mmCIF file with all atom_site columns, C-alpha atoms in Angstrom:
data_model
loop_
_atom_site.group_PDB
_atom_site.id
_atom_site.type_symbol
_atom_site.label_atom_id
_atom_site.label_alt_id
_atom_site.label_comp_id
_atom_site.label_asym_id
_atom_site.label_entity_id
_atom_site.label_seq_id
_atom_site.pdbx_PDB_ins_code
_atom_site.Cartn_x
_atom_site.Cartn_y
_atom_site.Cartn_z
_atom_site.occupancy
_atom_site.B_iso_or_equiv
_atom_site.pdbx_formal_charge
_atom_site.auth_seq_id
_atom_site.auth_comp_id
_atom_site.auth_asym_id
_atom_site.auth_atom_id
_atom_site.pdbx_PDB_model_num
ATOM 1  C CA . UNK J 1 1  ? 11.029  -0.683 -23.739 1.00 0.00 ? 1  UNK J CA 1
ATOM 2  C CA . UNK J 1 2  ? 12.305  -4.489 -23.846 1.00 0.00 ? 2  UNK J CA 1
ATOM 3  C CA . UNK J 1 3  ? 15.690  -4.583 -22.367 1.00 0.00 ? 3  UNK J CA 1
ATOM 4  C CA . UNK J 1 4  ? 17.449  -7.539 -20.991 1.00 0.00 ? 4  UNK J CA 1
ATOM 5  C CA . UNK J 1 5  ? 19.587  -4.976 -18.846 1.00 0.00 ? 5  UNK J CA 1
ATOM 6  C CA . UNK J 1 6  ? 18.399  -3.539 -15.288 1.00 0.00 ? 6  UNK J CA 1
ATOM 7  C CA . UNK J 1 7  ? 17.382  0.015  -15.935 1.00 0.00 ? 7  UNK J CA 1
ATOM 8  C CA . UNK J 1 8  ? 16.672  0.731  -12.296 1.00 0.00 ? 8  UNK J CA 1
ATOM 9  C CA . UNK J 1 9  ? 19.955  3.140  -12.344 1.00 0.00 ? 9  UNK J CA 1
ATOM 10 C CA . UNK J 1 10 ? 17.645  5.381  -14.466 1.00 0.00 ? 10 UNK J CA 1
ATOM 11 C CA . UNK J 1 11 ? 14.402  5.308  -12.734 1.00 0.00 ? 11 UNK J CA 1
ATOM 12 C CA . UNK J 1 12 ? 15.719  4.982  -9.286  1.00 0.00 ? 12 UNK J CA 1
ATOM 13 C CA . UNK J 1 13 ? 13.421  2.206  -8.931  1.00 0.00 ? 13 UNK J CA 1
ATOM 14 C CA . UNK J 1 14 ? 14.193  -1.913 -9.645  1.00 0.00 ? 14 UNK J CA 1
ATOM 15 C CA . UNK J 1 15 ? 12.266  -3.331 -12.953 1.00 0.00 ? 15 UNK J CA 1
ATOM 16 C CA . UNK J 1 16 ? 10.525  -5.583 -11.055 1.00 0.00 ? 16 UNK J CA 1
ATOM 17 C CA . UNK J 1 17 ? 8.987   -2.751 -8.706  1.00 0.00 ? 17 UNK J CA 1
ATOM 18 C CA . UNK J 1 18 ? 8.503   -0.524 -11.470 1.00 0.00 ? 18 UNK J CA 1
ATOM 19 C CA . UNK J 1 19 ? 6.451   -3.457 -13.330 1.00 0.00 ? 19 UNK J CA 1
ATOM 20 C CA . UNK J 1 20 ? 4.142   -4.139 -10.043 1.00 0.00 ? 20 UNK J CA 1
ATOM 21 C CA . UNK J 1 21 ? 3.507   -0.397 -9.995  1.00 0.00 ? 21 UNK J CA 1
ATOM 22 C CA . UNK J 1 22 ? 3.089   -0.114 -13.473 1.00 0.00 ? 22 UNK J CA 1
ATOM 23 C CA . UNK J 1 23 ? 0.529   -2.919 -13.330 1.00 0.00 ? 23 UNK J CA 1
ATOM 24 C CA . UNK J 1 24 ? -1.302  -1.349 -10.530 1.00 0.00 ? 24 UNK J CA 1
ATOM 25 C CA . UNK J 1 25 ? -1.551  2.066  -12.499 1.00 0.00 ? 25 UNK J CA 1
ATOM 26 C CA . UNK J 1 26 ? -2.590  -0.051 -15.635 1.00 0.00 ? 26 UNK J CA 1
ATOM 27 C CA . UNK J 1 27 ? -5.629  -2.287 -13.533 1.00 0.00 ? 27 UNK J CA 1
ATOM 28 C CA . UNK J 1 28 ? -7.138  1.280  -11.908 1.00 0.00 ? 28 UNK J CA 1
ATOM 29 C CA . UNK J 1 29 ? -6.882  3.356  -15.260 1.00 0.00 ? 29 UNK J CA 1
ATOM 30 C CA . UNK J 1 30 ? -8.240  0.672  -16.834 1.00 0.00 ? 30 UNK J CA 1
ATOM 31 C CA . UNK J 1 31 ? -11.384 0.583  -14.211 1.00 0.00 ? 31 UNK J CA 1
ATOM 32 C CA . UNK J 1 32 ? -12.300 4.135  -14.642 1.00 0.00 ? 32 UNK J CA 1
ATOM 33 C CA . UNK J 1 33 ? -12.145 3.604  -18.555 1.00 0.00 ? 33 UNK J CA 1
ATOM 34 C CA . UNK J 1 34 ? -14.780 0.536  -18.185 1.00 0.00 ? 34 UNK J CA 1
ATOM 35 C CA . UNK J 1 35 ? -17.232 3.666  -16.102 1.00 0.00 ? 35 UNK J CA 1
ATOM 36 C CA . UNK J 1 36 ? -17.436 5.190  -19.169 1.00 0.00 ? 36 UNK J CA 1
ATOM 37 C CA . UNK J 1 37 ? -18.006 1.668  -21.044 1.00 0.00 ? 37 UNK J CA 1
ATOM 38 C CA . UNK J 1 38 ? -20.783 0.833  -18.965 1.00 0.00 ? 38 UNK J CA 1
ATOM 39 C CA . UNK J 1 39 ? -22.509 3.914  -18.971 1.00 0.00 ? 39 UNK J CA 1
ATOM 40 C CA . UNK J 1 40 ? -22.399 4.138  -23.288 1.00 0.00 ? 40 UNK J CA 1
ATOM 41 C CA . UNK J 1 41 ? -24.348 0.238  -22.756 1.00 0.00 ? 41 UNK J CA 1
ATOM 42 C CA . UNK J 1 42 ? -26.683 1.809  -19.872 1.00 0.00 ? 42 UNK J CA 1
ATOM 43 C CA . UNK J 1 43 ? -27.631 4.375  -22.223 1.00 0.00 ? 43 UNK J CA 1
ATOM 44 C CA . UNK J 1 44 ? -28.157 2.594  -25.117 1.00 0.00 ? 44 UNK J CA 1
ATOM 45 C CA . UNK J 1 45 ? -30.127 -0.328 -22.963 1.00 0.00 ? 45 UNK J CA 1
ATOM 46 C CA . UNK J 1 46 ? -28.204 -3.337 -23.838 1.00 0.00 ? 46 UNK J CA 1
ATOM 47 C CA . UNK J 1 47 ? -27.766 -4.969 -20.570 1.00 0.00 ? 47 UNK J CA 1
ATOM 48 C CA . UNK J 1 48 ? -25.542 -8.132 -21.657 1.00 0.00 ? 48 UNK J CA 1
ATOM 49 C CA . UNK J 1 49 ? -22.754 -5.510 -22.428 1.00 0.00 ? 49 UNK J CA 1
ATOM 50 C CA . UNK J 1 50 ? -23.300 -3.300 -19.449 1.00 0.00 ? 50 UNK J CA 1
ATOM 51 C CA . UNK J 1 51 ? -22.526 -7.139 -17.330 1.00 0.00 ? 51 UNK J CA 1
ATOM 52 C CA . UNK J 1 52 ? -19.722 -7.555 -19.407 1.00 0.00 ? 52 UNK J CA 1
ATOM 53 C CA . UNK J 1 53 ? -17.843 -4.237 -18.806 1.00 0.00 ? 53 UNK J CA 1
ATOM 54 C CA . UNK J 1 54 ? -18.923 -4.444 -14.872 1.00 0.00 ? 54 UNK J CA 1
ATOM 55 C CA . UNK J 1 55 ? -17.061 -7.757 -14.380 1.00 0.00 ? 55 UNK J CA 1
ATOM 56 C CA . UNK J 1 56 ? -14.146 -6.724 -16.761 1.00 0.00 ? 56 UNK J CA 1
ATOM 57 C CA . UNK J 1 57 ? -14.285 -3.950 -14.178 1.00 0.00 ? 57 UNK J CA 1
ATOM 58 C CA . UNK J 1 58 ? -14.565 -5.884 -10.855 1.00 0.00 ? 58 UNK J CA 1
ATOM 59 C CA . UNK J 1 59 ? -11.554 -8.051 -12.420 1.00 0.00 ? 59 UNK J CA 1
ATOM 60 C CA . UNK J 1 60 ? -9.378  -4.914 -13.234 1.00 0.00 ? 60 UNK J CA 1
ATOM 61 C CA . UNK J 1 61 ? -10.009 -3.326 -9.335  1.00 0.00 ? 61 UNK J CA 1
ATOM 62 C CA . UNK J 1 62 ? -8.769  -7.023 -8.183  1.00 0.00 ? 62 UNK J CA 1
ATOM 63 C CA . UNK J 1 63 ? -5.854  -6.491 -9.823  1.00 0.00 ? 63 UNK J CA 1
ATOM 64 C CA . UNK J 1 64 ? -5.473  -3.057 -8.938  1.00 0.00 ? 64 UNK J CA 1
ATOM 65 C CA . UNK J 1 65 ? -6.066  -4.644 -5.313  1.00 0.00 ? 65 UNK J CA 1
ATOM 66 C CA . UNK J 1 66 ? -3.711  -7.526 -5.547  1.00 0.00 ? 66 UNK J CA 1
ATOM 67 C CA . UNK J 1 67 ? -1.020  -4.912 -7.193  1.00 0.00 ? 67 UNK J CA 1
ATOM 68 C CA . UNK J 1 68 ? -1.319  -2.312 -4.274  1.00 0.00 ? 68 UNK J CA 1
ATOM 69 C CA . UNK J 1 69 ? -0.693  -4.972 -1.317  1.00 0.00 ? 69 UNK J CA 1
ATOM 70 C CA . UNK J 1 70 ? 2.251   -6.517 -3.574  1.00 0.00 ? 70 UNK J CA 1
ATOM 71 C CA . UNK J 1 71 ? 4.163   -3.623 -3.759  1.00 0.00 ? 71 UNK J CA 1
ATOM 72 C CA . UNK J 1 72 ? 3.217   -2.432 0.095   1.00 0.00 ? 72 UNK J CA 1
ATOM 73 C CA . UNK J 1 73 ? 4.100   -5.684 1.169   1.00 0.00 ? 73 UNK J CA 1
ATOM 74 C CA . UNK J 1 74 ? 7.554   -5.519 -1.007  1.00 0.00 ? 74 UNK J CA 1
ATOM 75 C CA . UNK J 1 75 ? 7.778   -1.505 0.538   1.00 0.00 ? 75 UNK J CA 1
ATOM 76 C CA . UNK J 1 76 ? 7.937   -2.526 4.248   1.00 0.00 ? 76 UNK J CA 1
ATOM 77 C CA . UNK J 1 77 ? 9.801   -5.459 3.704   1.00 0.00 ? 77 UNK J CA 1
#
């Protein structure tokens, strides 16, 4: 949905909340897909991939990280 309108009257939540916890969701659902990544490269033995996938992975739990003190930080403020 591009809008250049607020739609926090519809969610009950501002954009720019909605878009950290959107991000956040994104970064850890992201993470568990990469598991299942890895493990097709484990199985087939092709090591260069499985490193590939496992930082891809470390990068999206960062994010998922950075995301979840954001919005606390934005919460108790």
């Amino acid at each position: 949905m591009t809008s250049h309108t607020e739609t926090g009257t519809i969610t009950g939540t501002k954009d720019k909340s909605y878009n950290i916890i959107w991000f956040t969701e994104a970064c850890l659902s992201n993470a568990l897909r990469l598991e299942s990544y890895i493990q097709d490269a484990e199985r087939d033995g092709d090591q260069e991939l499985v490193d590939f996938f496992r930082r891809a992975q470390a990068e999206s739990r960062k994010g998922a990280e950075q995301g979840k003190q954001l919005l606390a930080s934005r919460l108790a403020g």
